[in-house]
mmCIF file of C-alpha atoms in Angstrom:
data_model
loop_
_atom_site.group_PDB
_atom_site.id
_atom_site.type_symbol
_atom_site.label_atom_id
_atom_site.label_comp_id
_atom_site.label_asym_id
_atom_site.label_seq_id
_atom_site.Cartn_x
_atom_site.Cartn_y
_atom_site.Cartn_z
ATOM 1 C CA MET F 1 -3.978 -1.489 -18.113
ATOM 2 C CA VAL F 2 -7.142 0.200 -19.226
ATOM 3 C CA VAL F 3 -7.340 3.937 -19.942
ATOM 4 C CA GLY F 4 -10.620 5.652 -19.095
ATOM 5 C CA GLY F 5 -12.146 9.085 -19.286
ATOM 6 C CA SER F 6 -14.155 10.984 -16.705
ATOM 7 C CA ASN F 7 -16.170 9.025 -14.130
ATOM 8 C CA TYR F 8 -14.722 5.695 -15.295
ATOM 9 C CA GLY F 9 -16.789 2.790 -13.969
ATOM 10 C CA GLN F 10 -20.016 4.782 -13.615
ATOM 11 C CA GLY F 11 -23.128 2.635 -13.756
ATOM 12 C CA SER F 12 -21.415 -0.543 -12.666
ATOM 13 C CA SER F 13 -21.281 -0.814 -8.898
ATOM 14 C CA ARG F 14 -21.161 -4.601 -9.091
ATOM 15 C CA GLU F 15 -17.974 -6.273 -8.005
ATOM 16 C CA HIS F 16 -17.769 -8.156 -11.303
ATOM 17 C CA ALA F 17 -16.875 -4.921 -13.096
ATOM 18 C CA ALA F 18 -13.524 -5.088 -11.268
ATOM 19 C CA LEU F 19 -13.317 -8.859 -10.798
ATOM 20 C CA ALA F 20 -13.466 -9.782 -14.498
ATOM 21 C CA PRO F 21 -10.605 -7.428 -15.504
ATOM 22 C CA TYR F 22 -8.555 -8.746 -12.570
ATOM 23 C CA TYR F 23 -8.894 -12.317 -13.833
ATOM 24 C CA LEU F 24 -7.959 -11.122 -17.314
ATOM 25 C CA GLY F 25 -4.665 -9.868 -15.859
ATOM 26 C CA MET F 26 -5.374 -6.168 -15.414
ATOM 27 C CA ARG F 27 -3.469 -4.737 -12.460
ATOM 28 C CA ALA F 28 -3.871 -0.987 -13.034
ATOM 29 C CA ALA F 29 -6.408 1.448 -14.414
ATOM 30 C CA LEU F 30 -5.617 4.983 -15.523
ATOM 31 C CA ALA F 31 -8.488 7.442 -15.821
ATOM 32 C CA VAL F 32 -9.362 11.116 -15.716
ATOM 33 C CA SER F 33 -11.660 10.311 -12.752
ATOM 34 C CA TYR F 34 -13.537 7.354 -11.244
ATOM 35 C CA ALA F 35 -17.011 6.475 -10.054
ATOM 36 C CA ARG F 36 -16.668 6.131 -6.275
ATOM 37 C CA ILE F 37 -17.937 2.557 -5.844
ATOM 38 C CA HIS F 38 -16.001 1.233 -8.829
ATOM 39 C CA TRP F 39 -12.813 2.861 -7.487
ATOM 40 C CA GLN F 40 -13.244 0.977 -4.202
ATOM 41 C CA ASN F 41 -13.966 -2.287 -6.013
ATOM 42 C CA LEU F 42 -10.761 -1.891 -8.038
ATOM 43 C CA VAL F 43 -8.780 -1.520 -4.811
ATOM 44 C CA ASN F 44 -10.534 -4.522 -3.243
ATOM 45 C CA PHE F 45 -9.432 -6.693 -6.164
ATOM 46 C CA GLY F 46 -5.863 -5.407 -6.264
ATOM 47 C CA ILE F 47 -6.159 -3.120 -9.275
ATOM 48 C CA VAL F 48 -4.371 0.205 -8.805
ATOM 49 C CA PRO F 49 -6.676 3.141 -9.685
ATOM 50 C CA LEU F 50 -4.473 5.906 -11.083
ATOM 51 C CA GLU F 51 -5.561 9.333 -12.303
ATOM 52 C CA PHE F 52 -3.981 11.662 -14.819
ATOM 53 C CA VAL F 53 -2.206 14.635 -13.265
ATOM 54 C CA ASN F 54 -2.422 16.538 -16.565
ATOM 55 C CA ARG F 55 -5.428 16.061 -18.831
ATOM 56 C CA ALA F 56 -3.177 16.716 -21.860
ATOM 57 C CA ASP F 57 -1.472 13.379 -21.147
ATOM 58 C CA TYR F 58 -4.847 11.644 -21.550
ATOM 59 C CA ALA F 59 -5.374 13.328 -24.913
ATOM 60 C CA ALA F 60 -1.901 12.258 -26.101
ATOM 61 C CA ILE F 61 -2.533 8.524 -25.650
ATOM 62 C CA GLU F 62 -3.565 6.708 -28.800
ATOM 63 C CA GLN F 63 -5.332 3.379 -29.186
ATOM 64 C CA GLY F 64 -2.763 0.595 -29.141
ATOM 65 C CA ASP F 65 -0.148 2.530 -27.160
ATOM 66 C CA ILE F 66 1.733 0.346 -24.704
ATOM 67 C CA LEU F 67 1.797 1.886 -21.231
ATOM 68 C CA GLU F 68 4.146 0.639 -18.534
ATOM 69 C CA LEU F 69 4.506 1.334 -14.820
ATOM 70 C CA PRO F 70 8.179 0.451 -14.337
ATOM 71 C CA THR F 71 8.454 1.623 -10.723
ATOM 72 C CA VAL F 72 4.851 1.304 -9.537
ATOM 73 C CA ARG F 73 5.587 -0.620 -6.325
ATOM 74 C CA GLU F 74 8.201 1.887 -5.213
ATOM 75 C CA ASP F 75 6.109 4.850 -6.359
ATOM 76 C CA LEU F 76 3.049 3.653 -4.425
ATOM 77 C CA GLN F 77 5.069 3.228 -1.263
ATOM 78 C CA ASP F 78 6.908 6.546 -1.620
ATOM 79 C CA GLY F 79 4.011 8.911 -2.270
ATOM 80 C CA SER F 80 1.014 9.759 -4.392
ATOM 81 C CA GLU F 81 2.694 10.119 -7.802
ATOM 82 C CA VAL F 82 3.416 7.226 -10.175
ATOM 83 C CA THR F 83 5.484 7.435 -13.355
ATOM 84 C CA VAL F 84 3.766 6.129 -16.495
ATOM 85 C CA HIS F 85 5.959 5.238 -19.471
ATOM 86 C CA ASN F 86 4.358 5.238 -22.912
ATOM 87 C CA ALA F 87 6.638 2.707 -24.617
ATOM 88 C CA THR F 88 5.053 3.317 -28.014
ATOM 89 C CA GLN F 89 5.768 7.050 -28.007
ATOM 90 C CA ASP F 90 8.835 6.793 -25.732
ATOM 91 C CA THR F 91 7.448 9.409 -23.351
ATOM 92 C CA GLN F 92 6.779 9.576 -19.627
ATOM 93 C CA PHE F 93 4.142 11.392 -17.619
ATOM 94 C CA PRO F 94 2.955 11.471 -14.013
ATOM 95 C CA ALA F 95 -0.196 9.869 -12.684
ATOM 96 C CA GLU F 96 -1.460 10.087 -9.128
ATOM 97 C CA HIS F 97 -3.386 7.998 -6.654
ATOM 98 C CA SER F 98 -5.416 8.833 -3.583
ATOM 99 C CA LEU F 99 -4.874 5.532 -1.795
ATOM 100 C CA SER F 100 -4.414 5.445 1.956
ATOM 101 C CA ALA F 101 -1.436 3.560 3.379
ATOM 102 C CA ARG F 102 -3.752 0.618 4.109
ATOM 103 C CA GLN F 103 -5.125 0.638 0.554
ATOM 104 C CA VAL F 104 -1.573 0.653 -0.828
ATOM 105 C CA GLU F 105 -0.910 -2.501 1.219
ATOM 106 C CA ILE F 106 -4.078 -4.094 -0.178
ATOM 107 C CA VAL F 107 -3.248 -3.459 -3.848
ATOM 108 C CA LEU F 108 0.377 -4.523 -3.374
ATOM 109 C CA GLN F 109 -0.840 -7.808 -1.856
ATOM 110 C CA GLY F 110 -3.118 -8.385 -4.865
ATOM 111 C CA GLY F 111 -6.424 -7.425 -3.252
ATOM 112 C CA LEU F 112 -8.331 -7.955 -0.029
ATOM 113 C CA ILE F 113 -8.508 -11.739 -0.270
ATOM 114 C CA GLU F 114 -4.755 -12.076 -0.768
ATOM 115 C CA ASP F 115 -4.164 -9.522 1.982
ATOM 116 C CA TYR F 116 -6.260 -11.527 4.449
ATOM 117 C CA LYS F 117 -4.392 -14.712 3.518
ATOM 118 C CA SER F 118 -1.019 -13.194 4.373
#
């Protein structure tokens, strides 16, 4: 997972900005906010775009912290809030998504291509 600040992905509307991280194994991004086109590209490639509910949680993360999403599949299906576990600090905090029901299906399938295959 990558952690980003405000307007994460700005300046890179190319699909490769989401495709390369996907092939490196990234399945979620957590940011203060997203550039609109990059947000959509993340969804298209099966990367869950999450946003901080509380900005203080962003400030509390340190480089090297290990973040986990232990119940992400269930959380995505149940509503707009996802629990993030900081394993390094042994803390939890909420993140949110603004995915539609269809977009949740897409990211859970692993992206548009995998969704079309199924």
